[in-house]
Coordinates of C-alpha atoms in Angstrom, one line a residue:
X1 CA 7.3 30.5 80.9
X2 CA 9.3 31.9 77.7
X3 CA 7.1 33.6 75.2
X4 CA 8.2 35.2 72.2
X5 CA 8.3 39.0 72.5
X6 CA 7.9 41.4 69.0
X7 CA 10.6 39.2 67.4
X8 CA 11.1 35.9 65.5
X9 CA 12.5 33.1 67.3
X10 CA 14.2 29.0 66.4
X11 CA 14.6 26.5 68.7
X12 CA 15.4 23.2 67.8
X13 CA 13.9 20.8 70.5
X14 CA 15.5 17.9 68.2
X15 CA 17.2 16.9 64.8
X16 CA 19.7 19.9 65.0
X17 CA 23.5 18.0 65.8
X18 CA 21.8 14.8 65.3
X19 CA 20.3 12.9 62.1
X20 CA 16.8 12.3 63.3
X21 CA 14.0 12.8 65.8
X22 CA 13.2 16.4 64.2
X23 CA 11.2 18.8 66.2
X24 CA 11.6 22.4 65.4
X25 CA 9.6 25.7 67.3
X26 CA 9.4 29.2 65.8
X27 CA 8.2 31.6 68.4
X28 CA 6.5 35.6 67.9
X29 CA 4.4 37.6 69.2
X30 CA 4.0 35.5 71.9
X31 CA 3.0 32.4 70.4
X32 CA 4.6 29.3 69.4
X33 CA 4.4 26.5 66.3
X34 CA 5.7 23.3 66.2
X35 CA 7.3 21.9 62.6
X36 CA 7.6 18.0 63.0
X37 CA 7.3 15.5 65.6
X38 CA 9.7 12.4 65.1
X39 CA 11.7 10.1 66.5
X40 CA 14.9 7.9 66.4
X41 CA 15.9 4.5 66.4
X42 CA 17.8 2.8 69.6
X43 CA 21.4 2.2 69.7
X44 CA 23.0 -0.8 71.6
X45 CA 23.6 1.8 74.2
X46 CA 20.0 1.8 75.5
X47 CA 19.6 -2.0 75.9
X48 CA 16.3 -3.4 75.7
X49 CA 14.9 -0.1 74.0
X50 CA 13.5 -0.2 70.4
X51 CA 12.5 3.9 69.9
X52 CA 13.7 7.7 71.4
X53 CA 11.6 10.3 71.7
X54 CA 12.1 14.0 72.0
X55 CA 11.9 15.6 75.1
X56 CA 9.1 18.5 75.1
X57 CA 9.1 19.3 78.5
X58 CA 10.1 23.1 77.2
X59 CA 7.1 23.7 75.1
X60 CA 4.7 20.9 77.5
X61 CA 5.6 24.0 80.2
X62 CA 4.4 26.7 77.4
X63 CA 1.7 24.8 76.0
X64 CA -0.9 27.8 76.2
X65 CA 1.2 29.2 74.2
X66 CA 1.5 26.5 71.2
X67 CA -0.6 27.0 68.3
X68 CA -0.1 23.8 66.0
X69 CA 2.1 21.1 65.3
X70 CA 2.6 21.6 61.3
X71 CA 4.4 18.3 59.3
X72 CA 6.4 18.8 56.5
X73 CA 6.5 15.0 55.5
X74 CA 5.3 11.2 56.5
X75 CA 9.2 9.7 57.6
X76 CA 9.8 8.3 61.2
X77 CA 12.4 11.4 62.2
X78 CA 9.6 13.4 61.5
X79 CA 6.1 12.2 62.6
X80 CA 6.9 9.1 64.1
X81 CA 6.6 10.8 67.8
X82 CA 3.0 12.0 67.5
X83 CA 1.2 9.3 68.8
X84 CA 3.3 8.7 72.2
X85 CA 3.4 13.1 72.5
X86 CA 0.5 15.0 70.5
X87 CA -2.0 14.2 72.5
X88 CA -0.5 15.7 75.5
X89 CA 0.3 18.8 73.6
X90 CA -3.4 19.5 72.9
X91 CA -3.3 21.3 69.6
X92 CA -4.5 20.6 66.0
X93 CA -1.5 18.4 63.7
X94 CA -1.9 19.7 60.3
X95 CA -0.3 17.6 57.2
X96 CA -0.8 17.1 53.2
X97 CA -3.5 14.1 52.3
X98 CA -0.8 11.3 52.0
X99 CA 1.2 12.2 56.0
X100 CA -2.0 12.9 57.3
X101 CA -3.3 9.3 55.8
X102 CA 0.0 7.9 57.9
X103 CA -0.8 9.5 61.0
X104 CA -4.2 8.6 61.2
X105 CA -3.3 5.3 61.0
X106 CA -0.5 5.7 63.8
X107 CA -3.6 7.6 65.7
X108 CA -6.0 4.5 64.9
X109 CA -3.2 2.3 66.5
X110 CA -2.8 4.0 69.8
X111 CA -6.4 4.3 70.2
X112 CA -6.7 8.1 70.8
X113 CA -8.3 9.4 67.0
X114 CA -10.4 11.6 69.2
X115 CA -7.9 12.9 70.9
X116 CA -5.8 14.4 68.6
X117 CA -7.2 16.8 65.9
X118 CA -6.0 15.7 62.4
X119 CA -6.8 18.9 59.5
X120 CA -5.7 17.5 56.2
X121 CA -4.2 20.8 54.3
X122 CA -4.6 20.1 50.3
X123 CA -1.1 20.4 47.9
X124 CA 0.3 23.8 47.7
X125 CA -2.5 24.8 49.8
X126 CA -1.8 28.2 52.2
X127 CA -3.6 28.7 56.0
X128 CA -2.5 30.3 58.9
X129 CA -1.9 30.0 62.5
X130 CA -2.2 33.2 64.7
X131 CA 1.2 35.9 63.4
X132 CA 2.1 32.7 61.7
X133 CA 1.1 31.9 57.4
X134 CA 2.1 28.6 56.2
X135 CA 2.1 27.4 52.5
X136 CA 3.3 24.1 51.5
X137 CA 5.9 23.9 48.6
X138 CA 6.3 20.7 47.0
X139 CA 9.8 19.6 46.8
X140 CA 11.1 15.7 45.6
X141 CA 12.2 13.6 47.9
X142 CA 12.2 9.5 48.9
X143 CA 8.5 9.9 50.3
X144 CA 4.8 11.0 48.5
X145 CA 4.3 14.5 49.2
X146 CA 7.7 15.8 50.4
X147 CA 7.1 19.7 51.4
X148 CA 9.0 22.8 52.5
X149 CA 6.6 25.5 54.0
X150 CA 7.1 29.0 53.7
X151 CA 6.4 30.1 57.0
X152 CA 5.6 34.2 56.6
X153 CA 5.7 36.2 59.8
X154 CA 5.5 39.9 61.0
X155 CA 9.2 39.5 60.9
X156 CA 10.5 38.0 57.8
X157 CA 9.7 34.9 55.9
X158 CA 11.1 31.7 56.9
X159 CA 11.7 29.3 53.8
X160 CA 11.8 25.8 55.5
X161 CA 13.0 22.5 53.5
X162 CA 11.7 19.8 55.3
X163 CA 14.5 16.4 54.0
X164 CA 14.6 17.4 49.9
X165 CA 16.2 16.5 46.8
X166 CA 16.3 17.6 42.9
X167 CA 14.5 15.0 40.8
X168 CA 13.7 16.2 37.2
X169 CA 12.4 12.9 36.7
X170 CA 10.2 12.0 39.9
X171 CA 7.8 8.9 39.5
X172 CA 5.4 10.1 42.4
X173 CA 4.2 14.0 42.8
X174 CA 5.1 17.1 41.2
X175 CA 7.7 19.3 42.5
X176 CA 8.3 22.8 42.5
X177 CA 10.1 24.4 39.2
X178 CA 13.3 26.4 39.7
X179 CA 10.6 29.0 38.6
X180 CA 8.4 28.7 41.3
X181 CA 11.0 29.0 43.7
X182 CA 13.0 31.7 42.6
X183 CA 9.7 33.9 42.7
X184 CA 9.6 32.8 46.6
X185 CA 13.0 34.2 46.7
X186 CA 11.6 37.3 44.8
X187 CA 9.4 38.1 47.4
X188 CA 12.3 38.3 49.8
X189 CA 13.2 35.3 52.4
X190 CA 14.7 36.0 55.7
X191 CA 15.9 32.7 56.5
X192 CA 16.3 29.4 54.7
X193 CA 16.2 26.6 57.4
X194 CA 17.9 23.9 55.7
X195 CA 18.4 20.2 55.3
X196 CA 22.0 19.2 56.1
X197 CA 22.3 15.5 55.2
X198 CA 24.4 15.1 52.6
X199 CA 26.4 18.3 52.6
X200 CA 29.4 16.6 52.3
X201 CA 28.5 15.1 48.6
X202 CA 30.1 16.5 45.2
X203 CA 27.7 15.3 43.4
X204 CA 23.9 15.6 43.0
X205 CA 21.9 13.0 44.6
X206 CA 20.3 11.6 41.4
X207 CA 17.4 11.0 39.9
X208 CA 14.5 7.9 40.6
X209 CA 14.1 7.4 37.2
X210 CA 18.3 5.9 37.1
X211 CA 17.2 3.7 39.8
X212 CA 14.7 1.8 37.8
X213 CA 17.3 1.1 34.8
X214 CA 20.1 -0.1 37.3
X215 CA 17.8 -2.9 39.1
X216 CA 16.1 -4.0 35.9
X217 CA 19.7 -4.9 35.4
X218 CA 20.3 -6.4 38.0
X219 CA 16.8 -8.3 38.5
X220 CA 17.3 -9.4 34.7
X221 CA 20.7 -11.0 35.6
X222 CA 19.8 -13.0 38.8
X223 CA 18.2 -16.7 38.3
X224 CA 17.0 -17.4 41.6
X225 CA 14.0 -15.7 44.3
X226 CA 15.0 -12.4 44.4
X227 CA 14.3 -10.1 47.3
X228 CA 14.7 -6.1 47.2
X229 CA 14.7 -4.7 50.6
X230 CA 14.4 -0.8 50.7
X231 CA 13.0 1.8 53.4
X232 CA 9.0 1.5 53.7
X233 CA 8.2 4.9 53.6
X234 CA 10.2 5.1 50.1
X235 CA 6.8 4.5 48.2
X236 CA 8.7 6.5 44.8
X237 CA 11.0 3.1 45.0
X238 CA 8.1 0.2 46.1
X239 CA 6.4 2.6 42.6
X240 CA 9.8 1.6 41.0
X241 CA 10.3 -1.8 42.0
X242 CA 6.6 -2.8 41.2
X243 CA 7.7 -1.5 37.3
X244 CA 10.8 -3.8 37.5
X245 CA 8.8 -6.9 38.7
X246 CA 6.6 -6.3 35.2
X247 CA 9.9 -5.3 33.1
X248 CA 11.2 -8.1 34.4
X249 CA 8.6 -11.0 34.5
X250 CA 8.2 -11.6 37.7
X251 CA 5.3 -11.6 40.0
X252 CA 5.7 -9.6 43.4
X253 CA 5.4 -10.1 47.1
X254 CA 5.2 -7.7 49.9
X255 CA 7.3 -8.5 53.2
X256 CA 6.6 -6.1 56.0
X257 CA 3.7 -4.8 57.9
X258 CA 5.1 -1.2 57.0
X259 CA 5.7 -1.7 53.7
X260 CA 1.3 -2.7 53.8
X261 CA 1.0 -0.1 55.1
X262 CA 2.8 2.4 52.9
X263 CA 1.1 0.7 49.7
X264 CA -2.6 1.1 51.4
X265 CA -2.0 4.6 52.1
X266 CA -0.3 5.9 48.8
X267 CA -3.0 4.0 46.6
X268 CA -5.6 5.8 49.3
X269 CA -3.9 9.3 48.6
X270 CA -3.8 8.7 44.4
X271 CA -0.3 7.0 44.2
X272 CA 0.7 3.6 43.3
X273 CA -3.0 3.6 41.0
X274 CA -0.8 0.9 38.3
X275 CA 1.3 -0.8 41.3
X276 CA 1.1 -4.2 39.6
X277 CA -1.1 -7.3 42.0
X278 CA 0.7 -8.6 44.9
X279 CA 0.6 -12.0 45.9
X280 CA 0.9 -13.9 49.1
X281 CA 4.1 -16.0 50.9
X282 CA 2.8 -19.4 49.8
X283 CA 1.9 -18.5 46.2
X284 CA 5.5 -16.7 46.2
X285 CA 7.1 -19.8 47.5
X286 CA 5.0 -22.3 45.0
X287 CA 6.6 -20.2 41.8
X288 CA 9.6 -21.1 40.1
X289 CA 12.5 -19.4 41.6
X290 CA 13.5 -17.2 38.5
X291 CA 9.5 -16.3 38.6
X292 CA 9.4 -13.9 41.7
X293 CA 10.2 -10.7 43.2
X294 CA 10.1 -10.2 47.3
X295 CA 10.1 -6.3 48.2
X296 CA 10.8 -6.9 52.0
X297 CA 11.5 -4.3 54.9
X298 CA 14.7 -4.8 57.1
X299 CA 17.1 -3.0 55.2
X300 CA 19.2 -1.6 58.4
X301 CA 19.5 -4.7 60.0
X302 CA 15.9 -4.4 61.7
X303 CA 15.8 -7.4 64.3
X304 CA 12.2 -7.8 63.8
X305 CA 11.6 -6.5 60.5
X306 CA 11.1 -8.6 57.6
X307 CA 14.9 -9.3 56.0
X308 CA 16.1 -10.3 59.1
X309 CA 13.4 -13.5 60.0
X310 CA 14.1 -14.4 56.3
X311 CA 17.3 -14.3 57.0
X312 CA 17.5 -16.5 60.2
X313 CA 15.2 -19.0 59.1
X314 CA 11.9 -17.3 61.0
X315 CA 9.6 -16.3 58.0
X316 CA 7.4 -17.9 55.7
X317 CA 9.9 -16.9 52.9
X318 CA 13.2 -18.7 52.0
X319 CA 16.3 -17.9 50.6
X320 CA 19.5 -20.4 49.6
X321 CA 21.8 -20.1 48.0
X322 CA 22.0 -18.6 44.1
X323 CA 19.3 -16.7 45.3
X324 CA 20.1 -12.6 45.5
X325 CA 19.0 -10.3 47.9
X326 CA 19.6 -6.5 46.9
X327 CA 19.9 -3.5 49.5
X328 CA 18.3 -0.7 47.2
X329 CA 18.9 1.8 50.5
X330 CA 21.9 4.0 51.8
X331 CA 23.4 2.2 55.0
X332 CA 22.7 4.8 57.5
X333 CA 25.8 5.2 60.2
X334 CA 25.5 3.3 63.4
X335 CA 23.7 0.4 61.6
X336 CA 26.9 -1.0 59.9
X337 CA 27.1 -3.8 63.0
X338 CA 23.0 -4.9 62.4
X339 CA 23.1 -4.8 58.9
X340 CA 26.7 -6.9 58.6
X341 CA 25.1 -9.6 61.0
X342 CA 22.1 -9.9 58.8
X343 CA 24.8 -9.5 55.4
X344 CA 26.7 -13.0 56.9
X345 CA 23.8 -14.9 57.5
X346 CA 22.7 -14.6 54.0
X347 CA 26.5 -15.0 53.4
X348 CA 26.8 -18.7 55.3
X349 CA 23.7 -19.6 53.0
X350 CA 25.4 -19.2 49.6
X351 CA 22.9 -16.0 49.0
X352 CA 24.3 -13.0 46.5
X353 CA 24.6 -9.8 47.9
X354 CA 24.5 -6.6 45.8
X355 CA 24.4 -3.0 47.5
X356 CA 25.1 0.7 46.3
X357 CA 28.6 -0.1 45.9
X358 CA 28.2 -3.1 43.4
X359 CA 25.0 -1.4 41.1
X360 CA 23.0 2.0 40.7
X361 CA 20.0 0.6 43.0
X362 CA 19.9 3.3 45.0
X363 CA 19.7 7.3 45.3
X364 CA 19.3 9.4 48.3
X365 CA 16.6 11.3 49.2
X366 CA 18.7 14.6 50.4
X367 CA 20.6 17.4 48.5
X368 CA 24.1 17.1 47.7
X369 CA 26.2 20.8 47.4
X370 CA 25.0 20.9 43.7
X371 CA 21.9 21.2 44.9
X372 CA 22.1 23.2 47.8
X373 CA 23.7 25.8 45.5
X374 CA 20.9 25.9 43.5
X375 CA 18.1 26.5 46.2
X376 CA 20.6 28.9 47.5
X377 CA 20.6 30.6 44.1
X378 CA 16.8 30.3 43.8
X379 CA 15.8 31.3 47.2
X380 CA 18.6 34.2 48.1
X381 CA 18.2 34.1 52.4
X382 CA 19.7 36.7 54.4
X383 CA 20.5 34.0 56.4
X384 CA 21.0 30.1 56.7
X385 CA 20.4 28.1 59.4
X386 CA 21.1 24.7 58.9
X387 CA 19.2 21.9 60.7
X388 CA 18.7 17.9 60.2
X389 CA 22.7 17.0 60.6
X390 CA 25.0 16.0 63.2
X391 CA 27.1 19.3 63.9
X392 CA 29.6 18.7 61.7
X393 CA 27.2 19.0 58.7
X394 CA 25.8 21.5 59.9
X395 CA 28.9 23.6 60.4
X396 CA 30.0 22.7 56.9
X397 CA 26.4 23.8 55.5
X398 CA 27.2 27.2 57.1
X399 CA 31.0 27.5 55.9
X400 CA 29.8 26.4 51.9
X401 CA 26.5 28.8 51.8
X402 CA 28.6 31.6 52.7
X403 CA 31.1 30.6 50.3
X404 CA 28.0 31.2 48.1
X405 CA 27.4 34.3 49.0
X406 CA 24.9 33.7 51.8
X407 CA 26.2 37.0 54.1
X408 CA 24.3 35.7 57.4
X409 CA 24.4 32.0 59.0
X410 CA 24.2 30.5 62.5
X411 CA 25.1 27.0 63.7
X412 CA 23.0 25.8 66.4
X413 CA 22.3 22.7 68.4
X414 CA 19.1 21.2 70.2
X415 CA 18.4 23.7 73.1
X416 CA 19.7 26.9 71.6
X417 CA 17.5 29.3 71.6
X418 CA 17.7 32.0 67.9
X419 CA 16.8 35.2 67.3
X420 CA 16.5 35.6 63.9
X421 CA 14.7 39.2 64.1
X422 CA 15.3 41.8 64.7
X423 CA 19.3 42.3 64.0
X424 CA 20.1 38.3 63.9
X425 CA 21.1 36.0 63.9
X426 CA 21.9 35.7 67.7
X427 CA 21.7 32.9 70.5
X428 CA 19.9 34.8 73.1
X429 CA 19.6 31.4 75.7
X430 CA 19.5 27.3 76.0
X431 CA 16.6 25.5 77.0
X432 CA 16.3 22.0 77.7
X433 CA 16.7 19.6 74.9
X434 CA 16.8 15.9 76.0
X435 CA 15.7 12.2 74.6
X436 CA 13.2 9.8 76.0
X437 CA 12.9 6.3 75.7
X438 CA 9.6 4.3 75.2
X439 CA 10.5 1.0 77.2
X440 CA 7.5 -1.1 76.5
X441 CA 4.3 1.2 76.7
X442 CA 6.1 3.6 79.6
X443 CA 8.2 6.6 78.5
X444 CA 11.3 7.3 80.7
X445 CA 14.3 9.5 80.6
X446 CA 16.7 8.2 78.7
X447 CA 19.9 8.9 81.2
X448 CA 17.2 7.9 84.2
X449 CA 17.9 5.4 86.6
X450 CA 15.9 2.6 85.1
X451 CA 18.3 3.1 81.9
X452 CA 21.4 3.3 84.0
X453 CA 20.1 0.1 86.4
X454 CA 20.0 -1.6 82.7
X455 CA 23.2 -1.0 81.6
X456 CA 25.1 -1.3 84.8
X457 CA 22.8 -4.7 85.0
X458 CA 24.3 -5.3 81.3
X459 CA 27.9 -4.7 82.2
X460 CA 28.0 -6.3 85.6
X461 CA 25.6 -8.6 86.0
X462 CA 23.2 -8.7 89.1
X463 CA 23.7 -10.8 92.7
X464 CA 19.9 -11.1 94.9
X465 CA 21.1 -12.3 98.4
X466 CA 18.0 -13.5 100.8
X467 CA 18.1 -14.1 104.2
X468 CA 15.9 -15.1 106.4
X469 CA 15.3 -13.9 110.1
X470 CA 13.1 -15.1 113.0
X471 CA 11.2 -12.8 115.1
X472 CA 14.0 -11.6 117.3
X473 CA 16.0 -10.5 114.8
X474 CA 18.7 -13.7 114.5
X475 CA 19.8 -14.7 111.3
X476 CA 17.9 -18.4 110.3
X477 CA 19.4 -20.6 108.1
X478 CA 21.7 -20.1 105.3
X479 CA 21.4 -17.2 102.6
X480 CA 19.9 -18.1 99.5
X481 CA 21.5 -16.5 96.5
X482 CA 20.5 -16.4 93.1
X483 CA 22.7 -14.9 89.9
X484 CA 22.0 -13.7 86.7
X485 CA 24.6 -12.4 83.8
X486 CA 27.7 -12.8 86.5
X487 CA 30.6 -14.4 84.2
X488 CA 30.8 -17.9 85.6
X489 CA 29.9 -21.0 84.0
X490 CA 31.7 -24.5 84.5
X491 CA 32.3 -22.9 88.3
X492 CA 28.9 -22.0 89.2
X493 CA 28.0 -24.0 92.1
X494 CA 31.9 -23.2 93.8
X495 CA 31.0 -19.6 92.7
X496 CA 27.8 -20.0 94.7
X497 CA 29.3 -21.5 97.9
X498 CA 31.8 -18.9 97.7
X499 CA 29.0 -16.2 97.9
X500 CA 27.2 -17.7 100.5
X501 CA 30.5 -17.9 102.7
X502 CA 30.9 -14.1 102.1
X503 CA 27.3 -13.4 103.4
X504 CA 27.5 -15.9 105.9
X505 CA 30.4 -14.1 107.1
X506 CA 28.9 -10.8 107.1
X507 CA 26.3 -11.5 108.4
X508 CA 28.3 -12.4 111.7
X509 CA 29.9 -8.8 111.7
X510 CA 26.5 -7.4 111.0
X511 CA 24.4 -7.4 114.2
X512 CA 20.5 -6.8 114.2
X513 CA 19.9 -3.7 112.8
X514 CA 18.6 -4.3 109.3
X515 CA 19.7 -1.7 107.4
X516 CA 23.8 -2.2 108.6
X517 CA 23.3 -6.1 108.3
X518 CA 21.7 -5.7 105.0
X519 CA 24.7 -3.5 104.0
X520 CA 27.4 -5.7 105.3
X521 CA 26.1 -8.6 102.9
X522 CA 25.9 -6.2 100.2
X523 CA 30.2 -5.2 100.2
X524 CA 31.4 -8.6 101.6
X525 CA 29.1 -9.9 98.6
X526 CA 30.7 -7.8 96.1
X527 CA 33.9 -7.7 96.8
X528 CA 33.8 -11.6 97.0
X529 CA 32.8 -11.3 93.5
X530 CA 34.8 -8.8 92.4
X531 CA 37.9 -10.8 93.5
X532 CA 36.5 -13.8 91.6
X533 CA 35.7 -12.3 88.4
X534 CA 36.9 -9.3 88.0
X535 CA 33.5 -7.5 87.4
X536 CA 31.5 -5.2 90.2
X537 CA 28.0 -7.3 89.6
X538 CA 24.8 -5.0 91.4
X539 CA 24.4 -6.9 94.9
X540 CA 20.8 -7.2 96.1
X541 CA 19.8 -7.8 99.3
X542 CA 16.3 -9.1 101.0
X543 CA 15.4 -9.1 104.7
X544 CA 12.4 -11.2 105.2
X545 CA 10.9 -12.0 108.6
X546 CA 10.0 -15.7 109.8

C-alpha cells in the first residue's frame, strides 16, 4: 500500500512523456483521486492490436483508498479507458453534461451502466471529494465543454488545464475571461499542472471562427463531391462545417459511426441546436456532384474508419477524380505512414488533396507559448508541472515558464511519484507505470509473451512439425509440416521436402524420450531454415500418439 501522509502528492500513471492515454492521481491525507481515464492508439509495433490502455495496477492495489475518477473533457486520451477499467476501480466517474453524455454511451456499449456510477456535475459547478474540492473552469478547446478543475486541498490549490486553447471567438461553449482567471490566481495557486502539446509553437493556436472563412474558400472553389474529414470529437468544427455546407449550397452527409455519435450527443447536451439536416449515402450519391458536402471520419489514416473504405473502394460513397477531399485536422506524429497510404490512393484516382499546409482549414486545440504566457500571467503558480507531452515538451514547458518568472518547476514521467507539499517540488519514489493492450475483448500486457509471440511470429514466420508415434514410442511415418509467413514462394514444395529431411534426420538422433526428440526436430528444423532463408522462423513441434 502507498497512502498519502499530511502532504500533497502527483503521479502520473499516463500521458506524462507521452501524447495520450492521460491518467493522473493526486494523493493527501491518505486518500487518492483519479483526473482522466484514456487511452492510445496502436502503433505497427503491436501488430494485430487496435487500442493501449494504462496500466492501474498501482492504484487497482490502493483502491480503498481512491475516492473518484474526475474527467476534465470527452477526447479518447482522456476517457476512452473507462469502460475496459472503471468498473474494476469501483468508484463514482464524475464529468460536465456533454462527457458524461459520451461515457454513458461507451457504458451502454460494454454493457455494464450499472456497474459504474455516472454523477453528471453541471458547468462551473463546485463539489468535493474527501480533503479534495473540485470546480470546473471552462476553458476553449476542439471538444464541447473543455474544463480545467481547480482542485483545492489542505495543502495548496492545484490549478489543472485539462488539453486547452485561447479562442475569443468560440462557436460552442463559453470560456473563462482572463478575468475570471486571474481572480483564481488571486486566491493563490500552488501548482499549475499544465498542457504541454504545442509548447514548441510561436504563435497562438488560432481562433474557430478563421476556420470557417478558410474552408468556405475552399468548398466555394471545388466543383466536384466534396468530402471534409476532421476528428469526431471536434464537434466546434462538425458546428463549423455544417455552416459551410449552408454558406456554400450544399447539402451534408455524415460518414462515421463516431462522428453519429458526437452529433447525437452535442444536440442532447444543447450544442449543434441549428446543425443544418443531414442526409443519407444514396441521397448524397443521387445529387449533382457540385451539390454535396461529405463530413467523414478517417483523418489519421484510420484503417476502418470512414475516409479510408472511401478511399479503397469499400463504402457506399465515391470519389474520382476532380473530386476534393480536405484534411481540416493536424497530422498527429506516428500517423504520417497511414495517412500517406490513404493520401495516394485518393492520389491514383485523380482526387484533390488540400491540408493545413495548402489553406487555413484547420487550428489546434492546444496552447501555443503566447498562450501559455498568458495563463502563466493570469494564474501566477509557485510551481509548474507540465504534463500531456512527450518529455521533450515537457522539459521545454519547464525551461520557458521559468523564463517567465515561474520560480518552482519539476519535469516528471509516468511512474514518478511528486511531492508537491510541503517544501516541493520533489520526487520522493517511482511506481509502476506500464501500457496494456486490448487484443480482441482480452486485455494483456503490452511487452507479455502473447505480444512478443506476435512479433517474433511477424518477423520470422512460424514452422508446426507433427509426428506421429505408435505405442512403443517408434517414430511412424513421415513428419507432416505446415508453414506460415516463412519467405518462400516459387520453392515451396523443395522448401518443404528440405524440412521434412531435417526432421527426418533428427528424429534418427533423437531416441524415445519425447521431450529430447521433440527438441531435436525443433534445432535441426530451424537451422535447416535458417540456412535456407536467412530468417530464425518459431519451430513448433507436436508429439501425438497412434
Amino acid at each position: 500500500m502507498t497512502l498519502p501522509g499530511k502532504e500533497l502528492l502527483f503521479l502520473a500513471l499516463g500521458g506524462s512523456g507521452e501524447i495520450g492515454m492521460n491518467v493522473n492521481l493526486y494523493g493527501c491525507d491518505g486518500k487518492w483521486v483519479m483526473v482522466d481515464l484514456g487511452l492510445t492508439f496502436a502503433d505497427p509495433g503491436y501488430p494485430g492490436i487496435d487500442l493501449i490502455l494504462p496500466d492501474l495496477d498501482f492504484i487497482e492495489r490502493n483502491a480503498d483508498s481512491l475516492l473518484g475518477i474526475v474527467l476534465t473533457h470527452g477526447h479518447e486520451d482522456h476517457i476512452g479507458a473507462i469502460p475496459y477499467l472503471a468498473a474494476d476501480l469501483g468508484v463514482p466517474l464524475y464529468a460536465t453534461p456533454f462527457t458524461a453524455g459520451l461515457i454513458r454511451g461507451k457504458l451502454e456499449e460494454e454493457g455494464i451502466t450499472k456497474q459504474v456510477k455516472l454523477k453528471v456535475i453541471e458547468r462551473d459547478s463546485t463539489f468535493a471529494l474527501g480533503p479534495f474540492g473540485f470546480t470546473y473552469v471552462p476553458l476553449a478547446h476542439s471538444i464541447p465543454e473543455g474544463n480545467a478543475l481547480k482542485i483545492t486541498t489542505p495543502y495548496g490549490t492545484i490549478f489543472h488545464t485539462g488539453d486547452w486553447k485561447i479562442d475569443d471567438e468560440p462557436l460552442l461553449g463559453t470560456p473563462s475571461t482572463a478575468e475570471e482567471l486571474s481572480a483564481i490566481g488571486d486566491e493563490g495557486v500552488l501548482a499549475l499542472v499544465c498542457d504541454s502539446t504545442n509548447v514548441f509553437n510561436d504563435t497562438a493556436s488560432g481562433s474557430e471562427a478563421a476556420v470557417r472563412e478558410g474552408l468556405d474558400g475552399v468548398i466555394r472553389a471545388a466543383t466536384g463531391r466534396v468530402l471534409v474529414t476532421t476528428f469526431a470529437s471536434n464537434a466546434a468544427r462538425v458546428q463549423t462545417l455544417g455552416q459551410v455546407a449552408r454558406d456554400c449550397g450544399r447539402q451534408l452527409c455524415v460518414a462515421g459511426r463516431s462522428l453519429d455519435r458526437i452529433v447525437k450527443v452535442a444536440k442532447a447536451t444543447g450544442y449543434l441546436a441549428d446543425f443544418p439536416p443531414v442526409i443519407d449515402f444514396d441521397a448524397a450519391m443521387k445529387l449533382p456532384r457540385n451539390e454535396v458536402m461529405i463530413v467523414a471520419t478517417g483523418g489519421q489514416g484510420e484503417a476502418r474508419a470512414a475516409l479510408s473504405r472511401v478511399a479503397f473502394d469499400s463504402h457506399q460513397i465515391k470519389l474520382s477524380a476532380g473530386d476534393t477531399v480536405v484534411f481540416s485536422s493536424k497530422q498527429i506524429p506516428g500517423n504520417e505512414m497511414a495517412i500517406g497510404r490513404i493520401q495516394n490512393m485518393l492520389a491514383t484516382k485523380g482526387v484533390n488533396m488540400i491540408t493545413d499546409r495548402q489553406a487555413h482549414v484547420h487550428v489546434s486545440g492546444h496552447p501555443g507559448r503566447p498562450e501559455l504566457a498568458l495563463m502563466y500571467k493570469w494564474i501566477r503558480p509557485e510551481i509548474i508541472l507540465p504534463v500531456h507531452g512527450e518529455m521533450r515538451h515537457m522539459a521545454e514547458q519547464a525551461r520557458f515558464a521559468a523564463e517567465e518568472g515561474i520560480a518552482k518547476g519539476i519535469v516528471q514521467q509516468n511512474g514518478d511519484l511528486i511531492r508537491l507539499a510541503p517544501n516541493g517540488p520533489k520526487k520522493i519514489g517511482n511506481e509502476r507505470a506500464g501500457r496494456l493492450i486490448l487484443d480482441g475483448d482480452v486485455i494483456l500486457p503490452a511487452d507479455g509473451s502473447t505480444m512478443n509471440e506476435r512479433r517474433r511470429i511477424a518477423i520470422n514466420g512460424v514452422i508446426a512439425v507433427t509426428v506421429a508415434l505408435g505405442q512403443d514410442g517408434r517414430v511412424r511415418g513421415a513428419p507432416a509440416v505446415l508453414i506460415q509467413g516463412v519467405p518462400v514462394e516459387e520453392d515451396r514444395a523443395d522448401f518443404l521436402a528440405e524440412v521434412r529431411g531435417a526432421a527426418l534426420e533428427a528424429m534418427k538422433k533423437g531416441g524415445r524420450d519425447e521431450a529430447a526428440l521433440r527438441e531435436a526436430i525443433r534445432l535441426g528444423v530451424r537451422k535447416r531454415a535458417t540456412g535456407w532463408t536467412g530468417k530464425k522462423p518459431i519451430v513448433e513441434v507436436a508429439l501425438i500418439r497412434v
